[in-house]
Amino acid sequence: MLQVYPDYEALSAAAAEFSRSAGRESFLKRGRFDLVLSGGRTPKRAYELLAPMIRLDVRLRGALRVFWGDERCVPPESDESNYRLAKETLIDPALIPARSVFRIQGESPDPAAEAERYDSVFPAAPDLIVLGMGADGHTASLFPGSPALKETARRFVAVTGPVEPKRRISLSPAGLTSARRVLVIASGPDKASALARVLAEDGDVSRTPARLVRDGNWLVDRALADAAGIR
Ligand code: 6PG
């Protein structure tokens, strides 16, 4: 499913509402909401808008557990940390308690061991995984041509990407497909060719890893849709 919004603010509001609604449904059906957050900058505004929705919904907040789909191998206080972005824009403003937050320890000196540890605490079927997409078609930290794209057993892997910070811990294809729901948010015309490759009838996951989640819920802004030739 692909939905187009007039601009980044409208896209972010829709992503926040999608996440809240998915959380309410998960809570009512299963008594919990296991939410997996994306890194990158795109989700920042959505997190800021989602925070009061969660703060004010005490029952949803009590059922919520927060995880990450990937993390850079940096300390949690680094401005490159996906955890830090979410802590500042969502976790702290929403009053989500520390006991409900399960971060990937990017500071670990052994990323492969941390990927294995994180796999052991990650839920079997997360209720919602939020993802972004890079202009090269990567998602989480699964980059084009990565050996990690062949990982079908482990749900988290240590990877070395082409962009700084290069060392990361990421969901694998096996991890991506474990989610009950996937939300992908993307903004800006620079991602047009990647989006067109995702939406094409056929294509190569190795060239465009975001094709792994082409059946997810895609929310994009009009600038990206127009550049990709999407009405
Ligand atoms: C990361 C993200 C990554 C991100 C895309 C898009 O750790 O960088 O998980 O997959 O979602 O690179 O990044 P922007 O939202 O900053 O364009």
PDB file of C-alpha atoms and ligand atoms in Angstrom:
ATOM      1  CA  MET A   1       0.000   0.000   0.000  1.00  0.00           C
ATOM      2  CA  LEU A   2       1.384   3.426  -0.952  1.00  0.00           C
ATOM      3  CA  GLN A   3      -0.056   6.715   0.251  1.00  0.00           C
ATOM      4  CA  VAL A   4       1.096  10.170  -0.838  1.00  0.00           C
ATOM      5  CA  TYR A   5       0.957  13.245   1.418  1.00  0.00           C
ATOM      6  CA  PRO A   6       1.315  16.899   0.411  1.00  0.00           C
ATOM      7  CA  ASP A   7       4.512  17.540   2.401  1.00  0.00           C
ATOM      8  CA  TYR A   8       6.852  16.268   5.113  1.00  0.00           C
ATOM      9  CA  GLU A   9       4.660  17.580   7.955  1.00  0.00           C
ATOM     10  CA  ALA A  10       1.540  15.822   6.646  1.00  0.00           C
ATOM     11  CA  LEU A  11       3.583  12.676   6.003  1.00  0.00           C
ATOM     12  CA  SER A  12       4.901  12.766   9.577  1.00  0.00           C
ATOM     13  CA  ALA A  13       1.427  13.285  11.043  1.00  0.00           C
ATOM     14  CA  ALA A  14       0.129  10.309   9.042  1.00  0.00           C
ATOM     15  CA  ALA A  15       3.047   8.148  10.182  1.00  0.00           C
ATOM     16  CA  ALA A  16       2.419   9.090  13.811  1.00  0.00           C
ATOM     17  CA  GLU A  17      -1.289   8.297  13.509  1.00  0.00           C
ATOM     18  CA  PHE A  18      -0.549   4.990  11.719  1.00  0.00           C
ATOM     19  CA  SER A  19       1.787   4.008  14.577  1.00  0.00           C
ATOM     20  CA  ARG A  20      -0.722   5.025  17.271  1.00  0.00           C
ATOM     21  CA  SER A  21      -3.531   3.159  15.550  1.00  0.00           C
ATOM     22  CA  ALA A  22      -1.396   0.041  15.071  1.00  0.00           C
ATOM     23  CA  GLY A  23      -0.481   0.251  18.739  1.00  0.00           C
ATOM     24  CA  ARG A  24      -4.078   0.489  19.878  1.00  0.00           C
ATOM     25  CA  GLU A  25      -5.024  -2.489  17.714  1.00  0.00           C
ATOM     26  CA  SER A  26      -2.093  -4.551  19.023  1.00  0.00           C
ATOM     27  CA  PHE A  27      -2.935  -3.583  22.605  1.00  0.00           C
ATOM     28  CA  LEU A  28      -6.619  -4.497  22.235  1.00  0.00           C
ATOM     29  CA  LYS A  29      -5.852  -7.788  20.474  1.00  0.00           C
ATOM     30  CA  ARG A  30      -2.738  -8.931  22.320  1.00  0.00           C
ATOM     31  CA  GLY A  31      -2.340  -6.711  25.366  1.00  0.00           C
ATOM     32  CA  ARG A  32       0.999  -5.425  24.151  1.00  0.00           C
ATOM     33  CA  PHE A  33       2.616  -3.183  21.526  1.00  0.00           C
ATOM     34  CA  ASP A  34       6.118  -4.143  20.433  1.00  0.00           C
ATOM     35  CA  LEU A  35       7.283  -1.191  18.336  1.00  0.00           C
ATOM     36  CA  VAL A  36      10.531  -1.285  16.325  1.00  0.00           C
ATOM     37  CA  LEU A  37      11.916   2.140  15.454  1.00  0.00           C
ATOM     38  CA  SER A  38      13.797   3.295  12.390  1.00  0.00           C
ATOM     39  CA  GLY A  39      16.947   5.341  12.372  1.00  0.00           C
ATOM     40  CA  GLY A  40      17.834   8.183  10.029  1.00  0.00           C
ATOM     41  CA  ARG A  41      16.338  11.656  10.080  1.00  0.00           C
ATOM     42  CA  THR A  42      13.010  11.164   8.265  1.00  0.00           C
ATOM     43  CA  PRO A  43      11.068   9.752  11.260  1.00  0.00           C
ATOM     44  CA  LYS A  44      12.125  12.617  13.595  1.00  0.00           C
ATOM     45  CA  ARG A  45       8.962  14.679  13.153  1.00  0.00           C
ATOM     46  CA  ALA A  46       6.734  11.596  13.286  1.00  0.00           C
ATOM     47  CA  TYR A  47       8.330  10.654  16.621  1.00  0.00           C
ATOM     48  CA  GLU A  48       7.736  14.179  17.938  1.00  0.00           C
ATOM     49  CA  LEU A  49       4.048  13.959  16.936  1.00  0.00           C
ATOM     50  CA  LEU A  50       3.666  10.411  18.270  1.00  0.00           C
ATOM     51  CA  ALA A  51       5.077  11.314  21.699  1.00  0.00           C
ATOM     52  CA  PRO A  52       2.000  13.145  23.122  1.00  0.00           C
ATOM     53  CA  MET A  53      -0.295  10.461  21.666  1.00  0.00           C
ATOM     54  CA  ILE A  54       1.552   7.869  23.766  1.00  0.00           C
ATOM     55  CA  ARG A  55       2.024  10.089  26.825  1.00  0.00           C
ATOM     56  CA  LEU A  56      -1.726  10.695  27.012  1.00  0.00           C
ATOM     57  CA  ASP A  57      -2.696   7.040  26.421  1.00  0.00           C
ATOM     58  CA  VAL A  58      -1.602   5.506  29.726  1.00  0.00           C
ATOM     59  CA  ARG A  59      -2.799   1.990  28.866  1.00  0.00           C
ATOM     60  CA  LEU A  60      -1.021   1.966  25.499  1.00  0.00           C
ATOM     61  CA  ARG A  61       2.099   3.395  27.114  1.00  0.00           C
ATOM     62  CA  GLY A  62       1.994   0.635  29.727  1.00  0.00           C
ATOM     63  CA  ALA A  63       1.778  -2.049  27.027  1.00  0.00           C
ATOM     64  CA  LEU A  64       4.517  -0.562  24.848  1.00  0.00           C
ATOM     65  CA  ARG A  65       8.017  -1.958  24.399  1.00  0.00           C
ATOM     66  CA  VAL A  66      10.472  -0.098  22.153  1.00  0.00           C
ATOM     67  CA  PHE A  67      13.134  -1.762  19.980  1.00  0.00           C
ATOM     68  CA  TRP A  68      15.277  -0.677  17.030  1.00  0.00           C
ATOM     69  CA  GLY A  69      15.641  -2.080  13.526  1.00  0.00           C
ATOM     70  CA  ASP A  70      19.240  -0.992  13.325  1.00  0.00           C
ATOM     71  CA  GLU A  71      21.897   0.979  15.148  1.00  0.00           C
ATOM     72  CA  ARG A  72      25.194   2.504  14.287  1.00  0.00           C
ATOM     73  CA  CYS A  73      28.211   1.200  16.225  1.00  0.00           C
ATOM     74  CA  VAL A  74      28.536   4.411  18.223  1.00  0.00           C
ATOM     75  CA  PRO A  75      27.890   5.300  21.883  1.00  0.00           C
ATOM     76  CA  PRO A  76      24.271   6.098  22.830  1.00  0.00           C
ATOM     77  CA  GLU A  77      25.159   9.757  23.433  1.00  0.00           C
ATOM     78  CA  SER A  78      26.569  10.148  19.920  1.00  0.00           C
ATOM     79  CA  ASP A  79      24.618  12.425  17.591  1.00  0.00           C
ATOM     80  CA  GLU A  80      24.857   9.523  15.089  1.00  0.00           C
ATOM     81  CA  SER A  81      22.956   7.224  17.452  1.00  0.00           C
ATOM     82  CA  ASN A  82      19.481   6.117  16.354  1.00  0.00           C
ATOM     83  CA  TYR A  83      18.715   5.520  20.034  1.00  0.00           C
ATOM     84  CA  ARG A  84      19.618   9.100  20.935  1.00  0.00           C
ATOM     85  CA  LEU A  85      17.319  10.510  18.233  1.00  0.00           C
ATOM     86  CA  ALA A  86      14.381   8.441  19.513  1.00  0.00           C
ATOM     87  CA  LYS A  87      15.170   9.180  23.169  1.00  0.00           C
ATOM     88  CA  GLU A  88      15.085  12.925  22.570  1.00  0.00           C
ATOM     89  CA  THR A  89      12.046  13.039  20.264  1.00  0.00           C
ATOM     90  CA  LEU A  90       9.846  10.181  21.499  1.00  0.00           C
ATOM     91  CA  ILE A  91      10.932   8.201  24.560  1.00  0.00           C
ATOM     92  CA  ASP A  92      11.515  11.053  26.988  1.00  0.00           C
ATOM     93  CA  PRO A  93       8.623  13.312  25.826  1.00  0.00           C
ATOM     94  CA  ALA A  94       6.234  10.308  25.904  1.00  0.00           C
ATOM     95  CA  LEU A  95       7.390   9.315  29.417  1.00  0.00           C
ATOM     96  CA  ILE A  96       8.180   5.768  28.222  1.00  0.00           C
ATOM     97  CA  PRO A  97       9.874   4.049  31.173  1.00  0.00           C
ATOM     98  CA  ALA A  98      13.427   2.732  30.822  1.00  0.00           C
ATOM     99  CA  ARG A  99      12.223  -0.805  31.554  1.00  0.00           C
ATOM    100  CA  SER A 100      10.259  -0.681  28.276  1.00  0.00           C
ATOM    101  CA  VAL A 101      13.197   0.449  26.138  1.00  0.00           C
ATOM    102  CA  PHE A 102      15.453  -2.194  24.567  1.00  0.00           C
ATOM    103  CA  ARG A 103      18.244  -0.436  22.703  1.00  0.00           C
ATOM    104  CA  ILE A 104      20.909  -2.041  20.550  1.00  0.00           C
ATOM    105  CA  GLN A 105      24.207  -1.430  22.361  1.00  0.00           C
ATOM    106  CA  GLY A 106      26.076   0.308  19.583  1.00  0.00           C
ATOM    107  CA  GLU A 107      29.010   0.898  21.887  1.00  0.00           C
ATOM    108  CA  SER A 108      29.694  -2.850  22.130  1.00  0.00           C
ATOM    109  CA  PRO A 109      33.279  -3.722  21.113  1.00  0.00           C
ATOM    110  CA  ASP A 110      31.913  -6.883  19.477  1.00  0.00           C
ATOM    111  CA  PRO A 111      29.040  -6.007  17.093  1.00  0.00           C
ATOM    112  CA  ALA A 112      28.516  -9.635  16.067  1.00  0.00           C
ATOM    113  CA  ALA A 113      28.048 -10.644  19.708  1.00  0.00           C
ATOM    114  CA  GLU A 114      25.705  -7.692  20.259  1.00  0.00           C
ATOM    115  CA  ALA A 115      23.668  -8.706  17.179  1.00  0.00           C
ATOM    116  CA  GLU A 116      23.317 -12.164  18.712  1.00  0.00           C
ATOM    117  CA  ARG A 117      22.356 -10.753  22.127  1.00  0.00           C
ATOM    118  CA  TYR A 118      19.802  -8.429  20.583  1.00  0.00           C
ATOM    119  CA  ASP A 119      18.300 -11.236  18.539  1.00  0.00           C
ATOM    120  CA  SER A 120      17.707 -13.051  21.838  1.00  0.00           C
ATOM    121  CA  VAL A 121      15.666 -10.162  23.321  1.00  0.00           C
ATOM    122  CA  PHE A 122      13.869  -9.162  20.111  1.00  0.00           C
ATOM    123  CA  PRO A 123      10.195 -10.239  19.963  1.00  0.00           C
ATOM    124  CA  ALA A 124       9.253 -13.219  17.810  1.00  0.00           C
ATOM    125  CA  ALA A 125       6.647 -11.169  15.947  1.00  0.00           C
ATOM    126  CA  PRO A 126       6.986  -7.427  16.498  1.00  0.00           C
ATOM    127  CA  ASP A 127       3.698  -5.596  16.080  1.00  0.00           C
ATOM    128  CA  LEU A 128       5.120  -2.778  13.973  1.00  0.00           C
ATOM    129  CA  ILE A 129       8.503  -2.158  12.359  1.00  0.00           C
ATOM    130  CA  VAL A 130       9.045   1.423  11.203  1.00  0.00           C
ATOM    131  CA  LEU A 131      11.629   1.829   8.441  1.00  0.00           C
ATOM    132  CA  GLY A 132      13.115   4.474   6.207  1.00  0.00           C
ATOM    133  CA  MET A 133      14.805   4.139   2.850  1.00  0.00           C
ATOM    134  CA  GLY A 134      18.034   5.632   1.582  1.00  0.00           C
ATOM    135  CA  ALA A 135      18.484   7.166  -1.862  1.00  0.00           C
ATOM    136  CA  ASP A 136      20.411   4.018  -2.826  1.00  0.00           C
ATOM    137  CA  GLY A 137      17.457   1.811  -1.881  1.00  0.00           C
ATOM    138  CA  HIS A 138      18.813   0.539   1.443  1.00  0.00           C
ATOM    139  CA  THR A 139      16.540  -0.006   4.418  1.00  0.00           C
ATOM    140  CA  ALA A 140      17.555  -0.498   8.034  1.00  0.00           C
ATOM    141  CA  SER A 141      21.285  -1.025   7.458  1.00  0.00           C
ATOM    142  CA  LEU A 142      20.858  -3.480   4.596  1.00  0.00           C
ATOM    143  CA  PHE A 143      22.768  -1.826   1.773  1.00  0.00           C
ATOM    144  CA  PRO A 144      22.895  -2.814  -1.897  1.00  0.00           C
ATOM    145  CA  GLY A 145      25.148  -5.822  -2.508  1.00  0.00           C
ATOM    146  CA  SER A 146      25.532  -6.568   1.204  1.00  0.00           C
ATOM    147  CA  PRO A 147      26.289 -10.207   2.148  1.00  0.00           C
ATOM    148  CA  ALA A 148      23.728  -9.691   4.947  1.00  0.00           C
ATOM    149  CA  LEU A 149      21.006  -9.851   2.284  1.00  0.00           C
ATOM    150  CA  LYS A 150      21.570 -13.608   2.151  1.00  0.00           C
ATOM    151  CA  GLU A 151      20.972 -14.054   5.893  1.00  0.00           C
ATOM    152  CA  THR A 152      17.840 -16.169   6.300  1.00  0.00           C
ATOM    153  CA  ALA A 153      18.356 -17.555   9.825  1.00  0.00           C
ATOM    154  CA  ARG A 154      19.638 -14.863  12.172  1.00  0.00           C
ATOM    155  CA  ARG A 155      17.340 -11.831  12.597  1.00  0.00           C
ATOM    156  CA  PHE A 156      20.165  -9.391  13.445  1.00  0.00           C
ATOM    157  CA  VAL A 157      23.580  -9.125  11.867  1.00  0.00           C
ATOM    158  CA  ALA A 158      26.667  -6.960  12.164  1.00  0.00           C
ATOM    159  CA  VAL A 159      27.331  -5.185   8.876  1.00  0.00           C
ATOM    160  CA  THR A 160      29.793  -2.753   7.324  1.00  0.00           C
ATOM    161  CA  GLY A 161      28.009  -0.247   5.121  1.00  0.00           C
ATOM    162  CA  PRO A 162      29.309   2.221   2.542  1.00  0.00           C
ATOM    163  CA  VAL A 163      28.362   5.346   4.510  1.00  0.00           C
ATOM    164  CA  GLU A 164      29.653   6.583   7.866  1.00  0.00           C
ATOM    165  CA  PRO A 165      29.221   5.313  10.482  1.00  0.00           C
ATOM    166  CA  LYS A 166      30.083   2.211   8.466  1.00  0.00           C
ATOM    167  CA  ARG A 167      29.843  -0.397  11.226  1.00  0.00           C
ATOM    168  CA  ARG A 168      26.252  -1.146  12.180  1.00  0.00           C
ATOM    169  CA  ILE A 169      23.945  -3.760  13.617  1.00  0.00           C
ATOM    170  CA  SER A 170      20.848  -4.366  11.539  1.00  0.00           C
ATOM    171  CA  LEU A 171      17.746  -6.406  11.033  1.00  0.00           C
ATOM    172  CA  SER A 172      18.406  -9.071   8.428  1.00  0.00           C
ATOM    173  CA  PRO A 173      15.872 -10.127   5.773  1.00  0.00           C
ATOM    174  CA  ALA A 174      14.717 -12.792   8.238  1.00  0.00           C
ATOM    175  CA  GLY A 175      14.175 -10.115  10.873  1.00  0.00           C
ATOM    176  CA  LEU A 176      12.337  -7.773   8.519  1.00  0.00           C
ATOM    177  CA  THR A 177       9.810 -10.414   7.555  1.00  0.00           C
ATOM    178  CA  SER A 178       9.032 -11.273  11.213  1.00  0.00           C
ATOM    179  CA  ALA A 179       6.873  -8.164  11.693  1.00  0.00           C
ATOM    180  CA  ARG A 180       3.087  -8.212  11.809  1.00  0.00           C
ATOM    181  CA  ARG A 181       3.103  -4.776  10.155  1.00  0.00           C
ATOM    182  CA  VAL A 182       5.730  -2.696   8.392  1.00  0.00           C
ATOM    183  CA  LEU A 183       5.563   1.066   7.937  1.00  0.00           C
ATOM    184  CA  VAL A 184       8.040   2.719   5.562  1.00  0.00           C
ATOM    185  CA  ILE A 185       8.268   6.519   5.464  1.00  0.00           C
ATOM    186  CA  ALA A 186      10.235   8.323   2.785  1.00  0.00           C
ATOM    187  CA  SER A 187      10.494  11.961   1.817  1.00  0.00           C
ATOM    188  CA  GLY A 188      12.246  13.992  -0.853  1.00  0.00           C
ATOM    189  CA  PRO A 189      12.930  13.659  -4.587  1.00  0.00           C
ATOM    190  CA  ASP A 190      16.441  12.222  -4.083  1.00  0.00           C
ATOM    191  CA  LYS A 191      14.821   8.845  -3.295  1.00  0.00           C
ATOM    192  CA  ALA A 192      12.781   8.751  -6.510  1.00  0.00           C
ATOM    193  CA  SER A 193      14.815   6.210  -8.449  1.00  0.00           C
ATOM    194  CA  ALA A 194      15.009   3.919  -5.416  1.00  0.00           C
ATOM    195  CA  LEU A 195      11.237   4.153  -4.892  1.00  0.00           C
ATOM    196  CA  ALA A 196      10.601   3.428  -8.569  1.00  0.00           C
ATOM    197  CA  ARG A 197      12.805   0.305  -8.278  1.00  0.00           C
ATOM    198  CA  VAL A 198      10.922  -0.802  -5.175  1.00  0.00           C
ATOM    199  CA  LEU A 199       7.542  -0.439  -6.871  1.00  0.00           C
ATOM    200  CA  ALA A 200       8.595  -2.023 -10.179  1.00  0.00           C
ATOM    201  CA  GLU A 201       6.900  -5.343 -10.910  1.00  0.00           C
ATOM    202  CA  ASP A 202      10.200  -7.127 -10.794  1.00  0.00           C
ATOM    203  CA  GLY A 203      13.603  -6.127  -9.522  1.00  0.00           C
ATOM    204  CA  ASP A 204      16.663  -7.225  -7.648  1.00  0.00           C
ATOM    205  CA  VAL A 205      16.675  -7.102  -3.839  1.00  0.00           C
ATOM    206  CA  SER A 206      20.462  -7.067  -3.907  1.00  0.00           C
ATOM    207  CA  ARG A 207      20.370  -3.811  -5.863  1.00  0.00           C
ATOM    208  CA  THR A 208      17.373  -2.395  -3.922  1.00  0.00           C
ATOM    209  CA  PRO A 209      17.117  -3.978  -0.454  1.00  0.00           C
ATOM    210  CA  ALA A 210      13.965  -1.958   0.332  1.00  0.00           C
ATOM    211  CA  ARG A 211      12.179  -4.343  -2.054  1.00  0.00           C
ATOM    212  CA  LEU A 212      12.215  -6.726   0.906  1.00  0.00           C
ATOM    213  CA  VAL A 213       9.376  -4.613   2.357  1.00  0.00           C
ATOM    214  CA  ARG A 214       7.636  -3.552  -0.875  1.00  0.00           C
ATOM    215  CA  ASP A 215       4.427  -5.126   0.476  1.00  0.00           C
ATOM    216  CA  GLY A 216       4.516  -2.933   3.568  1.00  0.00           C
ATOM    217  CA  ASN A 217       2.661   0.326   4.212  1.00  0.00           C
ATOM    218  CA  TRP A 218       4.542   3.035   2.340  1.00  0.00           C
ATOM    219  CA  LEU A 219       3.914   6.686   3.205  1.00  0.00           C
ATOM    220  CA  VAL A 220       5.677   9.228   0.990  1.00  0.00           C
ATOM    221  CA  ASP A 221       5.446  12.950   0.312  1.00  0.00           C
ATOM    222  CA  ARG A 222       4.321  14.522  -2.946  1.00  0.00           C
ATOM    223  CA  ALA A 223       7.836  15.739  -3.829  1.00  0.00           C
ATOM    224  CA  LEU A 224       9.097  12.162  -3.834  1.00  0.00           C
ATOM    225  CA  ALA A 225       6.011  10.767  -5.564  1.00  0.00           C
ATOM    226  CA  ASP A 226       6.198  13.364  -8.356  1.00  0.00           C
ATOM    227  CA  ALA A 227       9.914  12.758  -8.923  1.00  0.00           C
ATOM    228  CA  ALA A 228       9.198   9.009  -9.093  1.00  0.00           C
ATOM    229  CA  GLY A 229       6.365   9.565 -11.591  1.00  0.00           C
ATOM    230  CA  ILE A 230       3.682   8.417  -9.162  1.00  0.00           C
ATOM    231  CA  ARG A 231       0.284  10.061  -9.555  1.00  0.00           C
TER     232      ARG A 231
HETATM  233  C1  6PG B   1      19.879   4.458   9.549  1.00  0.00           C
HETATM  234  C2  6PG B   1      18.505   4.064   9.077  1.00  0.00           C
HETATM  235  C3  6PG B   1      18.448   4.083   7.591  1.00  0.00           C
HETATM  236  C4  6PG B   1      17.606   5.277   7.208  1.00  0.00           C
HETATM  237  C5  6PG B   1      17.803   5.635   5.776  1.00  0.00           C
HETATM  238  C6  6PG B   1      17.071   6.937   5.444  1.00  0.00           C
HETATM  239  O1  6PG B   1      20.327   3.941  10.587  1.00  0.00           O
HETATM  240  O2  6PG B   1      20.450   5.331   8.888  1.00  0.00           O
HETATM  241  O3  6PG B   1      18.016   2.963   9.620  1.00  0.00           O
HETATM  242  O4  6PG B   1      17.914   2.936   6.994  1.00  0.00           O
HETATM  243  O5  6PG B   1      16.232   4.978   7.462  1.00  0.00           O
HETATM  244  O6  6PG B   1      19.207   5.830   5.577  1.00  0.00           O
HETATM  245  O7  6PG B   1      17.678   7.962   6.200  1.00  0.00           O
HETATM  246  P1  6PG B   1      17.014   9.425   6.229  1.00  0.00           P
HETATM  247  O8  6PG B   1      15.693   9.268   6.887  1.00  0.00           O
HETATM  248  O9  6PG B   1      17.982  10.238   7.058  1.00  0.00           O
HETATM  249  O10 6PG B   1      16.911   9.874   4.793  1.00  0.00           O
END
